[in-house]
């Protein structure tokens, strides 16, 4: 599936005269382009593809690219970072939108937002086919992306395997997509957490989520070992503080929630059911006061790694020790 996770308009013909791909997720933007190019080449193997950056599309260039050809060839014209086009070039594009050429598909990649909004509005008003490619900043979005990648291949992966892959690989969608492709190619049957662990064990050990899991479980020595390994392999300190915050907040949410089945709590707290079970195991030694102390430690560490302190590594080590100690406050 070339455009997994990208939302499209109802009129979803890749060979529509104009496709507008909006967002800042590079992988999804590239897949939107790939889908149009693949459809064009399926219709005409000799399709001419012109892939231009905003500075390459000067006033008059679009008219040259879309002028009638003696051979009536199909053509795809891709314009990247359309929000950065000059005012004169935007006038050209707006004029073209009113009377697009036959056998030519124009693909505009736009970051969205205020800059270049006039062009964005004009393309929408002209009835452009739109593909939404929003930046995936939330772990839940990346988890949904991984699930969609497996579904697109017709393969099955357990929820734990999908989460382990996100924890191990991180936020880069290209790397996540490549990991799914590798697992699908190499493994027969359902892909589970053990398989992901075998393939990405080095990265999993270095992941920020491993640091957080060991800390909220009260395993200070293991958390510190994972922290040092993470930092030595290039994991950004801000990712570690983010993982620590998520881990402590999950403890706090579940400890204050009403009892019930994992599925009910999952809906109430916005967590997958399997994570409810994991957090339940992690929260056994926690008290409300311990959660408050741990959250303050995370806030201090976050400030320390973002310039508020001289030694980000020390700030993280201190936070890990305080969190691990808070995890044992009931014992």
Tab-separated table of C-alpha atoms in Angstrom:
chain	number	residue	atom	x	y	z
A	1	UNK	CA	0.000	0.000	0.000
A	2	UNK	CA	1.757	3.091	-1.232
A	3	UNK	CA	-0.059	5.648	0.886
A	4	UNK	CA	-0.688	3.858	4.171
A	5	UNK	CA	-1.907	6.201	6.891
A	6	UNK	CA	-2.468	9.104	4.472
A	7	UNK	CA	-6.037	10.395	4.416
A	8	UNK	CA	-7.474	11.132	0.985
A	9	UNK	CA	-10.497	12.874	-0.466
A	10	UNK	CA	-13.445	10.851	-1.696
A	11	UNK	CA	-12.539	11.433	-5.373
A	12	UNK	CA	-9.428	9.320	-5.131
A	13	UNK	CA	-8.175	8.995	-8.696
A	14	UNK	CA	-4.352	9.149	-8.708
A	15	UNK	CA	-4.575	10.435	-12.293
A	16	UNK	CA	-6.720	13.425	-11.316
A	17	UNK	CA	-5.413	16.605	-12.997
A	18	UNK	CA	-4.099	17.943	-9.676
A	19	UNK	CA	-3.099	16.120	-6.500
A	20	UNK	CA	-2.442	18.152	-3.372
A	21	UNK	CA	-0.354	16.365	-0.715
A	22	UNK	CA	-0.491	18.340	2.529
A	23	UNK	CA	1.643	17.801	5.606
A	24	UNK	CA	5.193	17.418	6.871
A	25	UNK	CA	5.634	13.637	7.079
A	26	UNK	CA	8.258	13.017	4.412
A	27	UNK	CA	7.548	9.314	3.958
A	28	UNK	CA	3.833	9.895	3.376
A	29	UNK	CA	4.548	12.778	0.996
A	30	UNK	CA	6.901	10.564	-1.001
A	31	UNK	CA	4.324	7.782	-1.073
A	32	UNK	CA	1.695	10.194	-2.357
A	33	UNK	CA	4.046	11.033	-5.229
A	34	UNK	CA	4.870	7.372	-5.827
A	35	UNK	CA	1.194	6.460	-6.087
A	36	UNK	CA	0.572	9.079	-8.783
A	37	UNK	CA	3.710	8.121	-10.723
A	38	UNK	CA	2.863	4.395	-10.518
A	39	UNK	CA	-0.669	5.028	-11.819
A	40	UNK	CA	0.642	7.203	-14.641
A	41	UNK	CA	3.241	4.649	-15.723
A	42	UNK	CA	0.627	1.894	-15.572
A	43	UNK	CA	-1.406	3.952	-18.022
A	44	UNK	CA	1.592	4.902	-20.167
A	45	UNK	CA	4.964	3.295	-19.580
A	46	UNK	CA	6.675	6.242	-21.281
A	47	UNK	CA	5.295	8.792	-18.830
A	48	UNK	CA	7.680	11.731	-18.357
A	49	UNK	CA	8.181	12.568	-14.655
A	50	UNK	CA	9.514	15.994	-13.658
A	51	UNK	CA	10.286	16.294	-9.932
A	52	UNK	CA	11.059	19.889	-8.977
A	53	UNK	CA	11.863	21.810	-5.821
A	54	UNK	CA	10.213	25.173	-5.235
A	55	UNK	CA	13.292	27.108	-6.357
A	56	UNK	CA	13.432	25.152	-9.632
A	57	UNK	CA	9.910	26.215	-10.585
A	58	UNK	CA	10.455	29.748	-11.792
A	59	UNK	CA	7.879	32.056	-13.441
A	60	UNK	CA	7.086	30.580	-16.839
A	61	UNK	CA	8.515	27.133	-16.056
A	62	UNK	CA	5.129	25.522	-15.438
A	63	UNK	CA	3.809	26.803	-18.780
A	64	UNK	CA	6.798	25.232	-20.535
A	65	UNK	CA	6.337	21.903	-18.766
A	66	UNK	CA	2.616	21.719	-19.466
A	67	UNK	CA	2.588	22.981	-23.046
A	68	UNK	CA	1.117	20.591	-25.662
A	69	UNK	CA	3.496	17.988	-27.021
A	70	UNK	CA	3.681	16.710	-30.575
A	71	UNK	CA	3.698	13.183	-29.182
A	72	UNK	CA	0.833	13.761	-26.709
A	73	UNK	CA	2.868	12.100	-23.967
A	74	UNK	CA	1.583	11.662	-20.442
A	75	UNK	CA	3.494	13.713	-17.923
A	76	UNK	CA	3.667	14.020	-14.116
A	77	UNK	CA	4.947	17.317	-12.734
A	78	UNK	CA	5.841	17.221	-9.027
A	79	UNK	CA	6.421	20.461	-7.127
A	80	UNK	CA	7.925	20.040	-3.659
A	81	UNK	CA	7.654	22.629	-0.863
A	82	UNK	CA	5.000	24.487	-2.816
A	83	UNK	CA	4.506	26.836	0.151
A	84	UNK	CA	7.923	28.332	-0.690
A	85	UNK	CA	7.107	29.277	-4.307
A	86	UNK	CA	7.636	32.906	-5.289
A	87	UNK	CA	4.619	35.184	-5.654
A	88	UNK	CA	4.946	35.267	-9.461
A	89	UNK	CA	5.196	31.494	-9.689
A	90	UNK	CA	2.144	31.091	-7.435
A	91	UNK	CA	0.229	33.259	-9.930
A	92	UNK	CA	1.283	30.849	-12.688
A	93	UNK	CA	0.149	27.836	-10.674
A	94	UNK	CA	-3.188	29.432	-9.787
A	95	UNK	CA	-3.768	30.208	-13.445
A	96	UNK	CA	-2.981	26.625	-14.387
A	97	UNK	CA	-5.395	25.276	-11.783
A	98	UNK	CA	-8.252	26.922	-13.649
A	99	UNK	CA	-7.475	25.070	-16.882
A	100	UNK	CA	-5.224	22.038	-16.315
A	101	UNK	CA	-3.754	20.359	-19.385
A	102	UNK	CA	-4.860	16.942	-20.574
A	103	UNK	CA	-2.576	13.971	-20.025
A	104	UNK	CA	-0.695	15.934	-17.345
A	105	UNK	CA	-0.904	15.365	-13.608
A	106	UNK	CA	0.345	18.124	-11.335
A	107	UNK	CA	1.359	17.080	-7.815
A	108	UNK	CA	1.780	19.886	-5.289
A	109	UNK	CA	3.496	19.050	-1.993
A	110	UNK	CA	2.567	21.650	0.613
A	111	UNK	CA	3.562	21.728	4.293
A	112	UNK	CA	0.230	23.192	5.330
A	113	UNK	CA	0.002	26.095	7.747
A	114	UNK	CA	-0.106	29.803	7.043
A	115	UNK	CA	2.770	30.130	4.589
A	116	UNK	CA	1.533	29.765	1.034
A	117	UNK	CA	-2.045	29.328	2.253
A	118	UNK	CA	-3.402	31.205	-0.765
A	119	UNK	CA	-2.106	28.484	-3.074
A	120	UNK	CA	-3.468	25.802	-0.775
A	121	UNK	CA	-6.922	27.384	-0.790
A	122	UNK	CA	-6.858	27.862	-4.557
A	123	UNK	CA	-5.982	24.205	-5.183
A	124	UNK	CA	-8.785	23.052	-2.902
A	125	UNK	CA	-11.275	25.427	-4.530
A	126	UNK	CA	-10.265	24.075	-7.942
A	127	UNK	CA	-11.211	20.567	-6.758
A	128	UNK	CA	-7.747	19.090	-6.381
A	129	UNK	CA	-7.518	15.553	-5.090
A	130	UNK	CA	-6.075	15.902	-1.587
A	131	UNK	CA	-3.867	13.539	0.398
A	132	UNK	CA	-3.254	14.419	4.054
A	133	UNK	CA	0.247	13.543	5.251
A	134	UNK	CA	0.418	14.883	8.830
A	135	UNK	CA	3.561	14.619	10.921
A	136	UNK	CA	3.302	11.686	13.322
A	137	UNK	CA	4.436	13.113	16.635
A	138	UNK	CA	2.474	10.848	18.966
A	139	UNK	CA	3.563	7.289	19.829
A	140	UNK	CA	-0.033	6.136	19.240
A	141	UNK	CA	0.137	7.441	15.667
A	142	UNK	CA	3.359	5.580	14.984
A	143	UNK	CA	1.878	2.423	16.495
A	144	UNK	CA	-1.139	2.753	14.195
A	145	UNK	CA	1.257	3.266	11.280
A	146	UNK	CA	3.103	0.020	12.052
A	147	UNK	CA	-0.179	-1.874	12.288
A	148	UNK	CA	-1.282	-0.461	8.943
A	149	UNK	CA	2.023	-1.502	7.358
A	150	UNK	CA	1.516	-5.081	8.473
A	151	UNK	CA	-2.124	-5.040	7.303
A	152	UNK	CA	-1.057	-3.705	3.903
A	153	UNK	CA	1.143	-6.778	3.424
A	154	UNK	CA	-1.634	-9.132	4.488
A	155	UNK	CA	0.440	-10.324	7.421
A	156	UNK	CA	-0.407	-10.612	11.100
A	157	UNK	CA	1.580	-9.136	13.979
A	158	UNK	CA	0.613	-9.183	17.648
A	159	UNK	CA	-0.055	-5.879	19.470
A	160	UNK	CA	3.010	-6.551	21.622
A	161	UNK	CA	5.169	-7.013	18.509
A	162	UNK	CA	3.951	-3.727	17.004
A	163	UNK	CA	4.683	-1.872	20.245
A	164	UNK	CA	8.101	-3.505	20.587
A	165	UNK	CA	8.969	-2.401	17.064
A	166	UNK	CA	8.000	1.205	17.812
A	167	UNK	CA	9.941	1.098	21.097
A	168	UNK	CA	13.002	-0.341	19.366
A	169	UNK	CA	13.097	1.726	16.183
A	170	UNK	CA	11.819	5.082	17.407
A	171	UNK	CA	10.054	7.863	15.514
A	172	UNK	CA	11.529	7.528	12.002
A	173	UNK	CA	8.714	6.262	9.750
A	174	UNK	CA	11.108	5.175	7.014
A	175	UNK	CA	12.965	2.944	9.444
A	176	UNK	CA	9.701	1.572	10.827
A	177	UNK	CA	8.447	0.773	7.323
A	178	UNK	CA	11.771	-0.859	6.436
A	179	UNK	CA	11.663	-2.951	9.621
A	180	UNK	CA	8.162	-4.192	8.805
A	181	UNK	CA	9.281	-5.106	5.288
A	182	UNK	CA	12.270	-7.022	6.635
A	183	UNK	CA	10.202	-8.966	9.154
A	184	UNK	CA	7.532	-9.814	6.582
A	185	UNK	CA	10.160	-10.996	4.124
A	186	UNK	CA	12.059	-13.129	6.639
A	187	UNK	CA	9.401	-14.541	8.965
A	188	UNK	CA	6.546	-16.928	8.223
A	189	UNK	CA	3.331	-16.865	10.215
A	190	UNK	CA	2.385	-14.385	12.917
A	191	UNK	CA	5.112	-11.961	13.977
A	192	UNK	CA	5.349	-11.734	17.770
A	193	UNK	CA	7.354	-9.786	20.326
A	194	UNK	CA	10.052	-12.478	20.541
A	195	UNK	CA	10.736	-12.165	16.816
A	196	UNK	CA	11.053	-8.393	17.053
A	197	UNK	CA	13.390	-8.815	20.021
A	198	UNK	CA	15.649	-11.174	18.035
A	199	UNK	CA	15.915	-8.807	15.106
A	200	UNK	CA	16.277	-5.548	16.982
A	201	UNK	CA	17.661	-6.590	20.354
A	202	UNK	CA	20.589	-4.160	20.208
A	203	UNK	CA	18.287	-1.269	19.509
A	204	UNK	CA	15.702	-2.441	22.012
A	205	UNK	CA	18.311	-2.515	24.772
A	206	UNK	CA	19.315	1.009	23.821
A	207	UNK	CA	15.801	2.373	23.554
A	208	UNK	CA	14.497	5.096	25.784
A	209	UNK	CA	11.484	2.951	26.645
A	210	UNK	CA	13.701	0.236	28.108
A	211	UNK	CA	15.215	2.842	30.426
A	212	UNK	CA	11.732	3.966	31.465
A	213	UNK	CA	10.405	0.434	31.983
A	214	UNK	CA	13.276	-0.551	34.233
A	215	UNK	CA	13.025	2.697	36.207
A	216	UNK	CA	9.275	2.490	36.921
A	217	UNK	CA	9.764	-1.153	37.915
A	218	UNK	CA	12.199	-0.007	40.612
A	219	UNK	CA	15.188	-1.719	38.962
A	220	UNK	CA	17.634	1.140	39.341
A	221	UNK	CA	20.846	-0.689	38.391
A	222	UNK	CA	19.321	-2.083	35.176
A	223	UNK	CA	17.767	1.287	34.339
A	224	UNK	CA	21.116	3.049	34.743
A	225	UNK	CA	22.853	0.418	32.623
A	226	UNK	CA	20.226	0.839	29.883
A	227	UNK	CA	20.539	4.627	30.161
A	228	UNK	CA	24.309	4.616	29.695
A	229	UNK	CA	24.019	2.220	26.789
A	230	UNK	CA	21.337	4.397	25.186
A	231	UNK	CA	23.403	7.551	25.462
A	232	UNK	CA	26.526	5.802	24.158
A	233	UNK	CA	24.636	4.663	21.055
A	234	UNK	CA	23.296	8.111	20.266
A	235	UNK	CA	19.777	8.121	21.707
A	236	UNK	CA	18.766	11.771	22.235
A	237	UNK	CA	18.369	12.701	25.937
A	238	UNK	CA	15.020	14.393	25.190
A	239	UNK	CA	13.639	11.062	23.964
A	240	UNK	CA	14.627	9.452	27.248
A	241	UNK	CA	12.933	12.142	29.354
A	242	UNK	CA	9.848	11.779	27.175
A	243	UNK	CA	9.792	8.011	27.751
A	244	UNK	CA	10.269	8.487	31.495
A	245	UNK	CA	7.378	10.962	31.569
A	246	UNK	CA	5.128	8.556	29.663
A	247	UNK	CA	6.020	5.712	32.007
A	248	UNK	CA	5.323	7.655	35.202
A	249	UNK	CA	2.129	9.219	33.828
A	250	UNK	CA	0.830	5.785	32.874
A	251	UNK	CA	1.380	4.654	36.471
A	252	UNK	CA	-0.464	7.712	37.744
A	253	UNK	CA	-3.379	7.323	35.332
A	254	UNK	CA	-3.938	3.665	36.086
A	255	UNK	CA	-3.534	4.048	39.853
A	256	UNK	CA	-6.266	6.697	39.941
A	257	UNK	CA	-8.612	4.902	37.527
A	258	UNK	CA	-11.585	2.839	38.582
A	259	UNK	CA	-11.080	-0.903	38.574
A	260	UNK	CA	-12.296	-2.912	35.627
A	261	UNK	CA	-11.369	-5.068	32.701
A	262	UNK	CA	-8.326	-4.084	30.626
A	263	UNK	CA	-10.576	-3.349	27.638
A	264	UNK	CA	-12.727	-0.944	29.690
A	265	UNK	CA	-9.713	0.781	31.210
A	266	UNK	CA	-8.071	0.985	27.796
A	267	UNK	CA	-11.017	2.984	26.481
A	268	UNK	CA	-11.063	5.209	29.548
A	269	UNK	CA	-7.324	5.923	29.605
A	270	UNK	CA	-6.510	5.803	25.898
A	271	UNK	CA	-4.096	2.864	26.206
A	272	UNK	CA	-4.151	-0.483	24.407
A	273	UNK	CA	-5.361	-3.366	26.636
A	274	UNK	CA	-1.995	-5.122	26.614
A	275	UNK	CA	-0.350	-1.969	27.998
A	276	UNK	CA	-2.885	-1.879	30.839
A	277	UNK	CA	-1.654	-5.324	31.894
A	278	UNK	CA	1.983	-4.238	31.705
A	279	UNK	CA	1.430	-1.044	33.721
A	280	UNK	CA	-0.532	-2.989	36.345
A	281	UNK	CA	2.533	-5.137	36.916
A	282	UNK	CA	4.792	-2.073	37.075
A	283	UNK	CA	2.651	-0.081	39.527
A	284	UNK	CA	2.664	-2.542	42.427
A	285	UNK	CA	5.152	-0.582	44.546
A	286	UNK	CA	3.865	2.887	43.766
A	287	UNK	CA	2.009	5.374	45.967
A	288	UNK	CA	0.394	8.698	44.962
A	289	UNK	CA	3.216	10.558	46.720
A	290	UNK	CA	5.746	8.462	44.804
A	291	UNK	CA	4.118	9.421	41.491
A	292	UNK	CA	4.289	13.107	42.429
A	293	UNK	CA	7.974	12.829	43.360
A	294	UNK	CA	8.754	10.987	40.128
A	295	UNK	CA	6.955	13.561	37.990
A	296	UNK	CA	8.965	16.359	39.600
A	297	UNK	CA	12.150	14.393	38.898
A	298	UNK	CA	11.168	14.027	35.248
A	299	UNK	CA	10.424	17.761	34.993
A	300	UNK	CA	13.830	18.580	36.500
A	301	UNK	CA	15.566	16.177	34.111
A	302	UNK	CA	13.698	17.631	31.135
A	303	UNK	CA	14.888	21.114	32.079
A	304	UNK	CA	18.403	19.773	32.579
A	305	UNK	CA	18.669	18.173	29.123
A	306	UNK	CA	17.165	21.223	27.395
A	307	UNK	CA	19.835	23.626	28.557
A	308	UNK	CA	18.879	24.200	32.166
A	309	UNK	CA	21.852	22.223	33.481
A	310	UNK	CA	25.514	21.641	32.672
A	311	UNK	CA	25.390	17.850	32.496
A	312	UNK	CA	22.372	16.210	30.765
A	313	UNK	CA	23.693	12.722	31.548
A	314	UNK	CA	23.812	13.465	35.271
A	315	UNK	CA	20.308	14.963	35.120
A	316	UNK	CA	18.994	11.752	33.581
A	317	UNK	CA	20.847	9.500	36.027
A	318	UNK	CA	19.452	11.471	38.957
A	319	UNK	CA	15.911	11.192	37.579
A	320	UNK	CA	16.243	7.444	37.005
A	321	UNK	CA	17.422	6.871	40.578
A	322	UNK	CA	14.591	8.978	42.053
A	323	UNK	CA	11.962	7.216	39.893
A	324	UNK	CA	13.264	3.761	40.789
A	325	UNK	CA	13.238	4.697	44.478
A	326	UNK	CA	9.653	6.037	44.169
A	327	UNK	CA	8.635	2.742	42.553
A	328	UNK	CA	9.556	0.972	45.788
A	329	UNK	CA	7.845	3.448	48.143
A	330	UNK	CA	5.156	0.930	49.112
A	331	UNK	CA	7.530	-1.959	49.730
